[in-house]
């Protein structure tokens, strides 16, 4: 079957980040040059991360989080799931630093449905994104 039949982000063994599938919200990080709102196949490299050491990647329904080895969080989001300030649904389809988290040393990331959860090295948990009555405790 087609590996790119749904949204997929993966990290290669040589620290390169790739995305494929439907990029309808910019969740693949391939938003430049008209790449948003098209099916991406075969996988394409997210070149923004070429010189960044990636520790972990997590994907949600409309966004992707990238944790670096130095504790910074980068990503691209559709509805404010990264705390970059855009909540109107148009999102940031190109990767960027989550400035709101830059004063924290993040050790764990989790992207879920329209929200993101972060844990710091001192075991504190933070969340940003869509806050329905059940989404964020």
PDB file of C-alpha atoms in Angstrom:
ATOM      1  CA  UNK A   1       0.000   0.000   0.000  1.00  0.00           C
ATOM      2  CA  UNK A   2       0.973   3.660  -0.362  1.00  0.00           C
ATOM      3  CA  UNK A   3       3.044   4.754   2.665  1.00  0.00           C
ATOM      4  CA  UNK A   4       1.858   8.335   2.029  1.00  0.00           C
ATOM      5  CA  UNK A   5      -1.878   7.584   1.987  1.00  0.00           C
ATOM      6  CA  UNK A   6      -2.199   9.471   5.303  1.00  0.00           C
ATOM      7  CA  UNK A   7      -0.148  12.185   7.003  1.00  0.00           C
ATOM      8  CA  UNK A   8       3.240  10.874   8.082  1.00  0.00           C
ATOM      9  CA  UNK A   9       6.279  12.554   9.630  1.00  0.00           C
ATOM     10  CA  UNK A  10       9.429  10.576  10.251  1.00  0.00           C
ATOM     11  CA  UNK A  11      13.017  11.129  11.323  1.00  0.00           C
ATOM     12  CA  UNK A  12      15.712   9.313   9.371  1.00  0.00           C
ATOM     13  CA  UNK A  13      18.786   7.738  10.937  1.00  0.00           C
ATOM     14  CA  UNK A  14      20.892  10.677   9.685  1.00  0.00           C
ATOM     15  CA  UNK A  15      18.727  13.274  11.553  1.00  0.00           C
ATOM     16  CA  UNK A  16      16.674  14.392   8.531  1.00  0.00           C
ATOM     17  CA  UNK A  17      12.950  15.056   8.953  1.00  0.00           C
ATOM     18  CA  UNK A  18      10.556  13.970   6.186  1.00  0.00           C
ATOM     19  CA  UNK A  19       6.836  14.394   5.607  1.00  0.00           C
ATOM     20  CA  UNK A  20       4.278  12.957   3.251  1.00  0.00           C
ATOM     21  CA  UNK A  21       0.516  12.662   2.900  1.00  0.00           C
ATOM     22  CA  UNK A  22      -2.032  15.445   2.890  1.00  0.00           C
ATOM     23  CA  UNK A  23      -0.766  18.837   4.002  1.00  0.00           C
ATOM     24  CA  UNK A  24      -4.176  20.490   4.362  1.00  0.00           C
ATOM     25  CA  UNK A  25      -3.339  22.338   7.597  1.00  0.00           C
ATOM     26  CA  UNK A  26       0.369  22.690   6.946  1.00  0.00           C
ATOM     27  CA  UNK A  27       1.030  19.875   9.414  1.00  0.00           C
ATOM     28  CA  UNK A  28       3.841  18.468   7.280  1.00  0.00           C
ATOM     29  CA  UNK A  29       5.916  21.634   7.542  1.00  0.00           C
ATOM     30  CA  UNK A  30       6.050  21.927   3.770  1.00  0.00           C
ATOM     31  CA  UNK A  31       4.089  25.171   3.505  1.00  0.00           C
ATOM     32  CA  UNK A  32       6.462  27.213   1.384  1.00  0.00           C
ATOM     33  CA  UNK A  33       6.196  27.548  -2.387  1.00  0.00           C
ATOM     34  CA  UNK A  34       2.569  26.446  -2.680  1.00  0.00           C
ATOM     35  CA  UNK A  35       3.072  23.102  -0.952  1.00  0.00           C
ATOM     36  CA  UNK A  36       0.083  23.567   1.363  1.00  0.00           C
ATOM     37  CA  UNK A  37      -3.188  21.850   0.457  1.00  0.00           C
ATOM     38  CA  UNK A  38      -1.715  19.182  -1.777  1.00  0.00           C
ATOM     39  CA  UNK A  39      -0.845  15.535  -1.407  1.00  0.00           C
ATOM     40  CA  UNK A  40       2.864  15.103  -0.807  1.00  0.00           C
ATOM     41  CA  UNK A  41       4.188  11.874  -2.272  1.00  0.00           C
ATOM     42  CA  UNK A  42       6.883  10.583  -2.231  1.00  0.00           C
ATOM     43  CA  UNK A  43       8.165  11.870   1.135  1.00  0.00           C
ATOM     44  CA  UNK A  44       9.821  15.294   1.062  1.00  0.00           C
ATOM     45  CA  UNK A  45      12.507  16.573   3.402  1.00  0.00           C
ATOM     46  CA  UNK A  46      11.569  19.391   5.788  1.00  0.00           C
ATOM     47  CA  UNK A  47      14.755  21.312   5.064  1.00  0.00           C
ATOM     48  CA  UNK A  48      14.189  23.807   7.914  1.00  0.00           C
ATOM     49  CA  UNK A  49      15.695  21.214  10.291  1.00  0.00           C
ATOM     50  CA  UNK A  50      18.872  20.507   8.281  1.00  0.00           C
ATOM     51  CA  UNK A  51      21.241  21.920  10.914  1.00  0.00           C
ATOM     52  CA  UNK A  52      19.165  21.220  14.021  1.00  0.00           C
ATOM     53  CA  UNK A  53      19.739  18.140  16.199  1.00  0.00           C
ATOM     54  CA  UNK A  54      16.351  16.509  16.720  1.00  0.00           C
ATOM     55  CA  UNK A  55      15.593  14.454  19.830  1.00  0.00           C
ATOM     56  CA  UNK A  56      11.911  13.624  19.247  1.00  0.00           C
ATOM     57  CA  UNK A  57       8.955  14.262  16.921  1.00  0.00           C
ATOM     58  CA  UNK A  58       5.246  14.089  17.732  1.00  0.00           C
ATOM     59  CA  UNK A  59       2.283  14.669  15.427  1.00  0.00           C
ATOM     60  CA  UNK A  60      -1.299  15.690  16.133  1.00  0.00           C
ATOM     61  CA  UNK A  61      -4.316  16.017  13.876  1.00  0.00           C
ATOM     62  CA  UNK A  62      -3.299  19.415  12.467  1.00  0.00           C
ATOM     63  CA  UNK A  63       0.231  20.036  13.719  1.00  0.00           C
ATOM     64  CA  UNK A  64       3.686  18.634  14.364  1.00  0.00           C
ATOM     65  CA  UNK A  65       6.116  19.179  17.252  1.00  0.00           C
ATOM     66  CA  UNK A  66       9.881  18.781  17.104  1.00  0.00           C
ATOM     67  CA  UNK A  67      12.000  18.616  20.272  1.00  0.00           C
ATOM     68  CA  UNK A  68      15.685  19.405  19.877  1.00  0.00           C
ATOM     69  CA  UNK A  69      18.527  17.957  21.932  1.00  0.00           C
ATOM     70  CA  UNK A  70      18.982  21.351  23.634  1.00  0.00           C
ATOM     71  CA  UNK A  71      15.369  21.382  24.923  1.00  0.00           C
ATOM     72  CA  UNK A  72      13.839  23.780  22.388  1.00  0.00           C
ATOM     73  CA  UNK A  73      10.502  23.057  20.735  1.00  0.00           C
ATOM     74  CA  UNK A  74       9.856  23.797  17.085  1.00  0.00           C
ATOM     75  CA  UNK A  75       6.891  23.019  14.962  1.00  0.00           C
ATOM     76  CA  UNK A  76       4.099  24.066  12.699  1.00  0.00           C
ATOM     77  CA  UNK A  77       0.502  24.338  13.699  1.00  0.00           C
ATOM     78  CA  UNK A  78      -2.976  24.816  12.338  1.00  0.00           C
ATOM     79  CA  UNK A  79      -4.922  26.096  15.348  1.00  0.00           C
ATOM     80  CA  UNK A  80      -2.555  27.419  18.005  1.00  0.00           C
ATOM     81  CA  UNK A  81      -1.348  24.008  19.187  1.00  0.00           C
ATOM     82  CA  UNK A  82       2.200  25.303  19.477  1.00  0.00           C
ATOM     83  CA  UNK A  83       1.545  28.533  21.309  1.00  0.00           C
ATOM     84  CA  UNK A  84       2.877  30.653  18.438  1.00  0.00           C
ATOM     85  CA  UNK A  85      -0.171  32.944  18.696  1.00  0.00           C
ATOM     86  CA  UNK A  86      -2.201  31.997  15.636  1.00  0.00           C
ATOM     87  CA  UNK A  87      -5.602  30.525  16.533  1.00  0.00           C
ATOM     88  CA  UNK A  88      -7.662  31.461  13.478  1.00  0.00           C
ATOM     89  CA  UNK A  89      -7.272  28.123  11.714  1.00  0.00           C
ATOM     90  CA  UNK A  90      -4.876  29.367   9.030  1.00  0.00           C
ATOM     91  CA  UNK A  91      -1.921  28.243  11.114  1.00  0.00           C
ATOM     92  CA  UNK A  92       1.784  28.390  10.529  1.00  0.00           C
ATOM     93  CA  UNK A  93       2.575  25.914   7.798  1.00  0.00           C
ATOM     94  CA  UNK A  94       6.301  26.587   7.986  1.00  0.00           C
ATOM     95  CA  UNK A  95       8.344  25.452  10.987  1.00  0.00           C
ATOM     96  CA  UNK A  96       9.282  27.894  13.711  1.00  0.00           C
ATOM     97  CA  UNK A  97      10.467  28.091  17.286  1.00  0.00           C
ATOM     98  CA  UNK A  98       7.822  27.982  20.012  1.00  0.00           C
ATOM     99  CA  UNK A  99       9.019  31.179  21.673  1.00  0.00           C
ATOM    100  CA  UNK A 100       6.500  30.804  24.500  1.00  0.00           C
ATOM    101  CA  UNK A 101       8.452  27.702  25.611  1.00  0.00           C
ATOM    102  CA  UNK A 102      11.969  29.083  25.155  1.00  0.00           C
ATOM    103  CA  UNK A 103      12.454  29.795  28.869  1.00  0.00           C
ATOM    104  CA  UNK A 104      11.639  26.163  29.759  1.00  0.00           C
ATOM    105  CA  UNK A 105      13.895  23.170  29.301  1.00  0.00           C
ATOM    106  CA  UNK A 106      11.469  20.788  27.660  1.00  0.00           C
ATOM    107  CA  UNK A 107      12.216  17.081  27.983  1.00  0.00           C
ATOM    108  CA  UNK A 108       9.038  15.524  26.531  1.00  0.00           C
ATOM    109  CA  UNK A 109       6.504  16.512  23.851  1.00  0.00           C
ATOM    110  CA  UNK A 110       3.108  15.129  22.930  1.00  0.00           C
ATOM    111  CA  UNK A 111       0.947  16.382  20.091  1.00  0.00           C
ATOM    112  CA  UNK A 112      -2.686  15.330  20.192  1.00  0.00           C
ATOM    113  CA  UNK A 113      -5.966  16.563  18.775  1.00  0.00           C
ATOM    114  CA  UNK A 114      -5.536  20.349  18.381  1.00  0.00           C
ATOM    115  CA  UNK A 115      -3.344  20.746  21.476  1.00  0.00           C
ATOM    116  CA  UNK A 116       0.173  20.054  22.690  1.00  0.00           C
ATOM    117  CA  UNK A 117       1.526  18.875  26.017  1.00  0.00           C
ATOM    118  CA  UNK A 118       5.078  19.536  27.215  1.00  0.00           C
ATOM    119  CA  UNK A 119       7.009  18.257  30.211  1.00  0.00           C
ATOM    120  CA  UNK A 120      10.088  20.060  31.494  1.00  0.00           C
ATOM    121  CA  UNK A 121      13.221  18.632  33.060  1.00  0.00           C
ATOM    122  CA  UNK A 122      11.849  19.633  36.502  1.00  0.00           C
ATOM    123  CA  UNK A 123       8.740  17.462  35.820  1.00  0.00           C
ATOM    124  CA  UNK A 124       6.253  20.299  35.295  1.00  0.00           C
ATOM    125  CA  UNK A 125       3.573  19.812  32.634  1.00  0.00           C
ATOM    126  CA  UNK A 126       2.291  22.567  30.338  1.00  0.00           C
ATOM    127  CA  UNK A 127      -0.289  22.579  27.593  1.00  0.00           C
ATOM    128  CA  UNK A 128      -1.229  24.922  24.733  1.00  0.00           C
ATOM    129  CA  UNK A 129      -3.820  24.765  21.993  1.00  0.00           C
ATOM    130  CA  UNK A 130      -7.546  24.332  21.636  1.00  0.00           C
ATOM    131  CA  UNK A 131      -9.173  24.189  25.076  1.00  0.00           C
ATOM    132  CA  UNK A 132     -12.556  22.531  24.961  1.00  0.00           C
ATOM    133  CA  UNK A 133     -14.264  21.601  28.204  1.00  0.00           C
ATOM    134  CA  UNK A 134     -12.442  18.261  28.272  1.00  0.00           C
ATOM    135  CA  UNK A 135      -9.234  18.926  26.381  1.00  0.00           C
ATOM    136  CA  UNK A 136      -6.869  20.531  28.879  1.00  0.00           C
ATOM    137  CA  UNK A 137      -7.163  19.827  32.574  1.00  0.00           C
TER     138      UNK A 137
END
